mmCIF file of N, CA and C in Angstrom:
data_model
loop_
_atom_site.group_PDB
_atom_site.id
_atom_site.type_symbol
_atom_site.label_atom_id
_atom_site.label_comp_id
_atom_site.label_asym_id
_atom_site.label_seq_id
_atom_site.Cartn_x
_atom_site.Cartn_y
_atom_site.Cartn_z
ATOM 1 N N UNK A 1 -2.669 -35.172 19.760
ATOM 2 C CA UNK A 1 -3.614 -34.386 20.517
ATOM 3 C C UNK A 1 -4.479 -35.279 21.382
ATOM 4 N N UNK A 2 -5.338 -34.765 22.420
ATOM 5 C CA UNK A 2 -5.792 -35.942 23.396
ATOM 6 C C UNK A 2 -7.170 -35.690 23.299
ATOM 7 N N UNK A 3 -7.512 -36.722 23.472
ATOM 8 C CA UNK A 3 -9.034 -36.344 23.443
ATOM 9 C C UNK A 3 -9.622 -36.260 24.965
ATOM 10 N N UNK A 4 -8.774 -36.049 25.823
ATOM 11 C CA UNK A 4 -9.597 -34.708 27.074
ATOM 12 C C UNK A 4 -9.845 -33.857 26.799
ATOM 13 N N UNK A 5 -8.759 -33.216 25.635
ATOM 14 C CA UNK A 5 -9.073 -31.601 25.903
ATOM 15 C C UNK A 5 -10.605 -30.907 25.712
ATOM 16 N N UNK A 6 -11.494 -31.859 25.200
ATOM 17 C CA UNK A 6 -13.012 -31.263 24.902
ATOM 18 C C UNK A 6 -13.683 -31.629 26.306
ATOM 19 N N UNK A 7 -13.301 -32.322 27.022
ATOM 20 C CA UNK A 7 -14.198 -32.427 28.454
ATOM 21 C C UNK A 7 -14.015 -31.018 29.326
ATOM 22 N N UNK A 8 -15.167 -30.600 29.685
ATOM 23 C CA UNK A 8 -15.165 -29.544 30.846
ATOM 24 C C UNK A 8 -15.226 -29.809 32.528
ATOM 25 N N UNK A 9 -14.824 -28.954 32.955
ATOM 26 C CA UNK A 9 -14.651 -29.284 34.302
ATOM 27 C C UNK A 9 -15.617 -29.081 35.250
ATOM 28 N N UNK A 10 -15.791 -30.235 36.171
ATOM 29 C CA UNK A 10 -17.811 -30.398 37.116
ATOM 30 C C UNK A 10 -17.014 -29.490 38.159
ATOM 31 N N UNK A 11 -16.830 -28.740 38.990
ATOM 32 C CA UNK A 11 -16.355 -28.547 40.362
ATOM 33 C C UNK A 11 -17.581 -28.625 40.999
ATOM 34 N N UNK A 12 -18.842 -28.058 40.837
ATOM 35 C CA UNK A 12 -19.705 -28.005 41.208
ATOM 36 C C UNK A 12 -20.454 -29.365 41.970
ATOM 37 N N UNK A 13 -20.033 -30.172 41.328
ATOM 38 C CA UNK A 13 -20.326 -31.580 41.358
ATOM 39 C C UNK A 13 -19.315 -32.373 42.459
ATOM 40 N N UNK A 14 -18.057 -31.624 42.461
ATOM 41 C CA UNK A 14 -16.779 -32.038 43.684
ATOM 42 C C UNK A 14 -17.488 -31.556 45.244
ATOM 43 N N UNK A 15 -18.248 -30.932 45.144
ATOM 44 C CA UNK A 15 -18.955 -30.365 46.307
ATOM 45 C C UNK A 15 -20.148 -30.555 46.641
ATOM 46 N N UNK A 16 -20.757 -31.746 45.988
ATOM 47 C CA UNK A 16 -21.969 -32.357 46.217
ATOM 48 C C UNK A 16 -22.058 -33.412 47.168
ATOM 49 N N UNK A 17 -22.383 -33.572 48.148
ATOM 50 C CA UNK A 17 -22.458 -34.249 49.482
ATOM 51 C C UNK A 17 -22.574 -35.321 49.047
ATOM 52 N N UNK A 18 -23.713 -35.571 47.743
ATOM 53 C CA UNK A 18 -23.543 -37.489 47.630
ATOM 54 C C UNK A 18 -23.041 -38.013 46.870
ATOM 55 N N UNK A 19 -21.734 -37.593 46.523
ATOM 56 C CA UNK A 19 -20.830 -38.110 46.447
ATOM 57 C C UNK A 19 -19.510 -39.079 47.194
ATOM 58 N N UNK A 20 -19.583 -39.878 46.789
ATOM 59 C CA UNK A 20 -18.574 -40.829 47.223
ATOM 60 C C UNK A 20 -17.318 -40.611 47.073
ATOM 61 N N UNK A 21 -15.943 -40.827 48.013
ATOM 62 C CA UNK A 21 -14.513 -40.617 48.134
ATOM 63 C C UNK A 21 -14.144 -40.599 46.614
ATOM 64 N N UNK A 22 -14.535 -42.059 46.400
ATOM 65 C CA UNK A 22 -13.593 -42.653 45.391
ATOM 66 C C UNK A 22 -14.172 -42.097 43.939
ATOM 67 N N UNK A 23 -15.406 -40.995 43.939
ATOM 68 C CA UNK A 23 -16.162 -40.674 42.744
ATOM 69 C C UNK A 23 -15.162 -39.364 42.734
ATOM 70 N N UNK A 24 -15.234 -38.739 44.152
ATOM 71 C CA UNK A 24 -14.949 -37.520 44.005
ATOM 72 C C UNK A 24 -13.067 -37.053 43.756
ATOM 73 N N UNK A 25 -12.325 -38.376 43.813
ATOM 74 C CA UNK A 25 -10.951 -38.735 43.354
ATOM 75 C C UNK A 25 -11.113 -38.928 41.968
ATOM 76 N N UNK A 26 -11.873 -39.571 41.216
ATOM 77 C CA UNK A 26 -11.944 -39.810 40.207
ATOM 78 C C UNK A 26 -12.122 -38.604 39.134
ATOM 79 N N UNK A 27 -13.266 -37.440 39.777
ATOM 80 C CA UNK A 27 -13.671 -36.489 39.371
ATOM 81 C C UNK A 27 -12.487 -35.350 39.319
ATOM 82 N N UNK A 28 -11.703 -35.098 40.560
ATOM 83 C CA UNK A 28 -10.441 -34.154 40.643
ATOM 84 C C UNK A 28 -9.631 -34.804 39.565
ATOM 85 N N UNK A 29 -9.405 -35.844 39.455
ATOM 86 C CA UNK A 29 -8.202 -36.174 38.468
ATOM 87 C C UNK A 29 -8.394 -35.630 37.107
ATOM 88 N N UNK A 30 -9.759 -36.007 36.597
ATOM 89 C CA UNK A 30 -10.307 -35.556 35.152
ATOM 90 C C UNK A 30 -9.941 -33.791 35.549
ATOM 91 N N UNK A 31 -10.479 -33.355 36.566
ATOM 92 C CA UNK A 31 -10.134 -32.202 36.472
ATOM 93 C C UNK A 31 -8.620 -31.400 36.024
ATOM 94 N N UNK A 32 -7.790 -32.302 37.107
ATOM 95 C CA UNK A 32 -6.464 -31.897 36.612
ATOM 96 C C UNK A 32 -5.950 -32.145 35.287
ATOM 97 N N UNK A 33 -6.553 -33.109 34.630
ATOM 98 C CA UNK A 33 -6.059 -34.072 33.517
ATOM 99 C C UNK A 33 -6.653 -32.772 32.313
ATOM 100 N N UNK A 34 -7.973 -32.268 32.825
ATOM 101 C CA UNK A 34 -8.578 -31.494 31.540
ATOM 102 C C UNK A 34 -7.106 -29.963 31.872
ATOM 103 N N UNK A 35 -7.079 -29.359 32.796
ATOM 104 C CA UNK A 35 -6.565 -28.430 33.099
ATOM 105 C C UNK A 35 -5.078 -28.257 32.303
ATOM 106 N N UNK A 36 -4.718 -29.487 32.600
ATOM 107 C CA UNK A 36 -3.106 -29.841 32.216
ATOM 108 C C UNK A 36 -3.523 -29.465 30.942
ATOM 109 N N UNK A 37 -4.279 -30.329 29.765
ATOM 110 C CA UNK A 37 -4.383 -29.898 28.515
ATOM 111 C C UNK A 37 -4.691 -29.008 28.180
ATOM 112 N N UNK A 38 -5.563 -27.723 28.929
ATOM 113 C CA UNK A 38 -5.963 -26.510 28.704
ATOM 114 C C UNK A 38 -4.674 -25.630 28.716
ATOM 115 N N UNK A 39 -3.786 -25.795 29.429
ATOM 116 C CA UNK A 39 -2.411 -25.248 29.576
ATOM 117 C C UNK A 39 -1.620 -25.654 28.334
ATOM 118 N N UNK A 40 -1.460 -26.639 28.147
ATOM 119 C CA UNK A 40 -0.603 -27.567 27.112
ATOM 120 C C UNK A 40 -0.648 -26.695 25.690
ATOM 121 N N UNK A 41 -2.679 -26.931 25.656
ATOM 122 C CA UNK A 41 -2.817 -26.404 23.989
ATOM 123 C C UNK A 41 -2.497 -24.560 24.121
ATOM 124 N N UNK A 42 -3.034 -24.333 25.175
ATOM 125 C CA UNK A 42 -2.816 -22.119 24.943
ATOM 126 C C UNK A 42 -1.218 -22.587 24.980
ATOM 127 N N UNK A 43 -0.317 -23.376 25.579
ATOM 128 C CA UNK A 43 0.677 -23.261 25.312
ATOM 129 C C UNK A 43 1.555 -22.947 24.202
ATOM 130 N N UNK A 44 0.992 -23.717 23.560
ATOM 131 C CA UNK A 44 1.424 -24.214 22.410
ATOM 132 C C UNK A 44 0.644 -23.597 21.223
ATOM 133 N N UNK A 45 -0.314 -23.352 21.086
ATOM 134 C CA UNK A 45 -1.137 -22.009 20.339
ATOM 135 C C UNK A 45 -0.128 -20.866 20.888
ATOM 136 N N UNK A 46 0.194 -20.316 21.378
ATOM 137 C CA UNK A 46 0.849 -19.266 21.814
ATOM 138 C C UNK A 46 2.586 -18.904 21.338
ATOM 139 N N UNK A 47 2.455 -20.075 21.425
ATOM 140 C CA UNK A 47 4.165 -20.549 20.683
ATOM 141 C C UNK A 47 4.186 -20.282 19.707
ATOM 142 N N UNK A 48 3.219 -21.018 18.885
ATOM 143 C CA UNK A 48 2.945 -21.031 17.210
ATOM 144 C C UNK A 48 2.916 -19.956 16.228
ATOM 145 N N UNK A 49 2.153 -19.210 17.555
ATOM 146 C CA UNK A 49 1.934 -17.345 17.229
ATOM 147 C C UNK A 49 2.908 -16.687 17.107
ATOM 148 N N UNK A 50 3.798 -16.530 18.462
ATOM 149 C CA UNK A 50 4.247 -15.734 18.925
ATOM 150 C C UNK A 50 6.442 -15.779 18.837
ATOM 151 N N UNK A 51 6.060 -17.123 18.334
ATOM 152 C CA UNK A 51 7.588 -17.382 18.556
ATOM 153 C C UNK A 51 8.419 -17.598 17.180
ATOM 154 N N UNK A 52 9.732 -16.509 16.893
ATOM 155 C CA UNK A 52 10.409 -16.303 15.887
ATOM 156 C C UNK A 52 10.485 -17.516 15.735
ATOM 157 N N UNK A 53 11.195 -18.636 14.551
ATOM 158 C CA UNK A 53 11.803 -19.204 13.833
ATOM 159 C C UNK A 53 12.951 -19.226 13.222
ATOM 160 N N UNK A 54 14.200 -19.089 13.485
ATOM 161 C CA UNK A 54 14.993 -19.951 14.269
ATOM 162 C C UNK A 54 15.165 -19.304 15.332
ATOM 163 N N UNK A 55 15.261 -19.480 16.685
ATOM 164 C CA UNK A 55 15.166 -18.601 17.790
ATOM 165 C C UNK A 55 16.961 -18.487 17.979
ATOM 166 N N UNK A 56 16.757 -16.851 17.806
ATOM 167 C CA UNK A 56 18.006 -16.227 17.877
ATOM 168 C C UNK A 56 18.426 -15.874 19.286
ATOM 169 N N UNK A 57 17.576 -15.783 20.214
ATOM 170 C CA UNK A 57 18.361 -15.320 21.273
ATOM 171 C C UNK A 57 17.730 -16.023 22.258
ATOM 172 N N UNK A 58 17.915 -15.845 23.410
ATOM 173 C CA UNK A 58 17.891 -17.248 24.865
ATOM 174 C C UNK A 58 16.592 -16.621 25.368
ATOM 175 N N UNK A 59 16.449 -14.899 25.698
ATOM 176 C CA UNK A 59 15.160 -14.392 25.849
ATOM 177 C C UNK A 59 14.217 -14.049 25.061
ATOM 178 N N UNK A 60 13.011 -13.722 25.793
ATOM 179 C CA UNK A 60 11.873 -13.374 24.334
ATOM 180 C C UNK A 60 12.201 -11.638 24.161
ATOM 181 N N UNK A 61 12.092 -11.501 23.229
ATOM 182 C CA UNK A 61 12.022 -10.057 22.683
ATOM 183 C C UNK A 61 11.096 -9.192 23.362
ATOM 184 N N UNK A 62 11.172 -7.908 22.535
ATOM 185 C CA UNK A 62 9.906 -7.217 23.315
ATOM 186 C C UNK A 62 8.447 -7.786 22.352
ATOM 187 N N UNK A 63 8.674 -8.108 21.297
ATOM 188 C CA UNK A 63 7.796 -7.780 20.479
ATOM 189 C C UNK A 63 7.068 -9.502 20.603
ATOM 190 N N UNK A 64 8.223 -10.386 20.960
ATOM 191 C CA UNK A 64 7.481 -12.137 21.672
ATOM 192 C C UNK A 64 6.607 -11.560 22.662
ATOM 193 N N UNK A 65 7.179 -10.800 23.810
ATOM 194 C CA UNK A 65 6.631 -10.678 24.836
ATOM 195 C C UNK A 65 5.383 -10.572 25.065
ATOM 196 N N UNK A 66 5.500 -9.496 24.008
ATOM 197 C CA UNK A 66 3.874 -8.691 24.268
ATOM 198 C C UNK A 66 2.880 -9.312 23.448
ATOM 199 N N UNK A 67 3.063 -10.487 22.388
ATOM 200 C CA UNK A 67 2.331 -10.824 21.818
ATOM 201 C C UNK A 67 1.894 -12.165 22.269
ATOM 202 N N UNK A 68 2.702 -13.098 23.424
ATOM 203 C CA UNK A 68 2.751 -14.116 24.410
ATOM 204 C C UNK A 68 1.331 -13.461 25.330
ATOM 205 N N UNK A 69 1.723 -11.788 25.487
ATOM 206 C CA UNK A 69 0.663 -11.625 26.801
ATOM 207 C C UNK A 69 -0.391 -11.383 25.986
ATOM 208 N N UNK A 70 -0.677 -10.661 24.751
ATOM 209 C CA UNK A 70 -2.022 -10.798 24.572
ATOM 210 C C UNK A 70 -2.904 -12.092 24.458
ATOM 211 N N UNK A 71 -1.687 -13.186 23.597
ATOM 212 C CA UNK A 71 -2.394 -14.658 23.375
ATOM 213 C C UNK A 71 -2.764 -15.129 24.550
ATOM 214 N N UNK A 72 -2.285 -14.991 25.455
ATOM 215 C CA UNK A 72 -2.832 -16.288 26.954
ATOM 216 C C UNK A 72 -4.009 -15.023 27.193
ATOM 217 N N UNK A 73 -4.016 -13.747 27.250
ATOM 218 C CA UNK A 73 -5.136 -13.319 27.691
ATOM 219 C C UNK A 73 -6.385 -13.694 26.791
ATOM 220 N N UNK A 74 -6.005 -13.307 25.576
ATOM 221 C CA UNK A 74 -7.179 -13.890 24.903
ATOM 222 C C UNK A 74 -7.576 -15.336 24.845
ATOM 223 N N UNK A 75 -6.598 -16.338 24.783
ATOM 224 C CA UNK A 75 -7.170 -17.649 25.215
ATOM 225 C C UNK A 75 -7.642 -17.449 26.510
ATOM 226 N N UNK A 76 -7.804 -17.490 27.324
ATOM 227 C CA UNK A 76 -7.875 -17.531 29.013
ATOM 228 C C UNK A 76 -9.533 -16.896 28.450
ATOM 229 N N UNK A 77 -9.649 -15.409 28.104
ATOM 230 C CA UNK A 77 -10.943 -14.798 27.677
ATOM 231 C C UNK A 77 -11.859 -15.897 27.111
ATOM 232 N N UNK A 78 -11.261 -16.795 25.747
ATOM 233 C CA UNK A 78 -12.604 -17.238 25.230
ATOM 234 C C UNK A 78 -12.930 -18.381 25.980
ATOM 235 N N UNK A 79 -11.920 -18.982 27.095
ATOM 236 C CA UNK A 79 -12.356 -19.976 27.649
ATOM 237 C C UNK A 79 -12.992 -19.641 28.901
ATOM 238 N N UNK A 80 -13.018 -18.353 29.159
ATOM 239 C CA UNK A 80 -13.949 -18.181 30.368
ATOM 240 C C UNK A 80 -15.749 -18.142 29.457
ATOM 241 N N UNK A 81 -15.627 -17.522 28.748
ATOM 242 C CA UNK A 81 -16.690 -17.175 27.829
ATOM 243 C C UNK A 81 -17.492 -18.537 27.511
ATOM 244 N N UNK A 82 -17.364 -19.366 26.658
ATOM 245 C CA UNK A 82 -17.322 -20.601 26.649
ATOM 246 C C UNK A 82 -17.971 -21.554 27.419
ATOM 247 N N UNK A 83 -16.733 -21.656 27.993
ATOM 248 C CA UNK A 83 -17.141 -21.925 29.607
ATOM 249 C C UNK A 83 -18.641 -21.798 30.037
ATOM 250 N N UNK A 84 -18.731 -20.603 30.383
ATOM 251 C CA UNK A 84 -20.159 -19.580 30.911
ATOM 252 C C UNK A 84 -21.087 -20.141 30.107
ATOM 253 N N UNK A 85 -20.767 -20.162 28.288
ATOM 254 C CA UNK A 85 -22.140 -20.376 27.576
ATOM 255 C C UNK A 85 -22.529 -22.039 28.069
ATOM 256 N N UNK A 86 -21.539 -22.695 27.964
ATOM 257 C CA UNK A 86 -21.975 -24.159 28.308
ATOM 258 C C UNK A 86 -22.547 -24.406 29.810
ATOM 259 N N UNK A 87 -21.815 -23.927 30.879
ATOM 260 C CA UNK A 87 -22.806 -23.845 31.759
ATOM 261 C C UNK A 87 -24.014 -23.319 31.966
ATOM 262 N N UNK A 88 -24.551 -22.273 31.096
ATOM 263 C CA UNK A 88 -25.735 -21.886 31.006
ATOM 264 C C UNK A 88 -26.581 -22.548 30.143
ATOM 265 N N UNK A 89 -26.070 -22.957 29.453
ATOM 266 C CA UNK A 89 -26.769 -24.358 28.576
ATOM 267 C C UNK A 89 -26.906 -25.115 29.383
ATOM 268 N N UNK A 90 -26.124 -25.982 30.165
ATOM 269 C CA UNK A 90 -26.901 -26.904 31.224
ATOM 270 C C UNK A 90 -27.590 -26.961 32.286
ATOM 271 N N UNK A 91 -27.659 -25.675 32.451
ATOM 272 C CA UNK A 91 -28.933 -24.888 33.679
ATOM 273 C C UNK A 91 -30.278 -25.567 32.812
ATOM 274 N N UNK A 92 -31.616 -25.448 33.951
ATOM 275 C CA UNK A 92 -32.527 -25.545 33.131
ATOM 276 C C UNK A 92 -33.183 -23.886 32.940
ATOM 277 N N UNK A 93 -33.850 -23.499 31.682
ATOM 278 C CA UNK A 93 -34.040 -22.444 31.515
ATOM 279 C C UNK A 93 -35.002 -21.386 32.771
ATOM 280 N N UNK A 94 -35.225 -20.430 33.178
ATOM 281 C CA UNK A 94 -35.825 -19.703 34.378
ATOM 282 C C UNK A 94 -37.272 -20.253 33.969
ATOM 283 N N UNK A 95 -38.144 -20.193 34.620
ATOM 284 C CA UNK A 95 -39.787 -20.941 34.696
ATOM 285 C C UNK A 95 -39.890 -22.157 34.173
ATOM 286 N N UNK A 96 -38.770 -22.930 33.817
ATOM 287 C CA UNK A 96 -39.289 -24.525 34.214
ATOM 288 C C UNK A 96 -38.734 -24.502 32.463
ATOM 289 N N UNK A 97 -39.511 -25.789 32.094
ATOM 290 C CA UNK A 97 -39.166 -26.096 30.463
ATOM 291 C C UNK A 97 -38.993 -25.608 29.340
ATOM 292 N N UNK A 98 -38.254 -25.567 28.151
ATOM 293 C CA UNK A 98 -37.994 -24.790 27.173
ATOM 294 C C UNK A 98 -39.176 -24.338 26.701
#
């Protein structure tokens, strides 16, 4: 397992004027690098779930199918969620200090 997958992604920060070329190359890469693993693990969480043992046939079933689409929706859900809480954690709170 990698230890990107706990870093979150700045975009906000890719669009900050004082930033430098070579910061803001540096910054997209982590981005892609976190992304790739965000894909990797729902991947593979999803598999774990969803996928018979010994796989009998070349396509997914109906019953893989539909349980493939709820898992990526619900991963995709708690990582928007998530997401949101941690960026609102790093806001500073409305009228100034905690």
């Amino acid at each position: 397992r990698s230890a990107r997958r706990g870093r979150q992604p700045r975009p906000a920060a890719m669009s900050s004027p004082n930033i430098d070329p070579e910061q803001a190359m540096t910054m997209a890469k982590e981005e892609v690098l976190y992304r790739v693993d965000l894909f990797n693990a729902m991947s593979n969480a999803c598999f774990d779930k969803c996928m018979t043992k010994p796989h009998k046939e070349s396509d997914l079933n109906v019953g893989e199918n539909s349980c493939v689409d709820r898992c990526v929706a619900k991963y995709w859900q708690v990582v928007s969620t998530v997401g949101a809480l941690l960026g609102n954690n790093s806001q500073p709170p409305p009228g100034g200090a905690p």
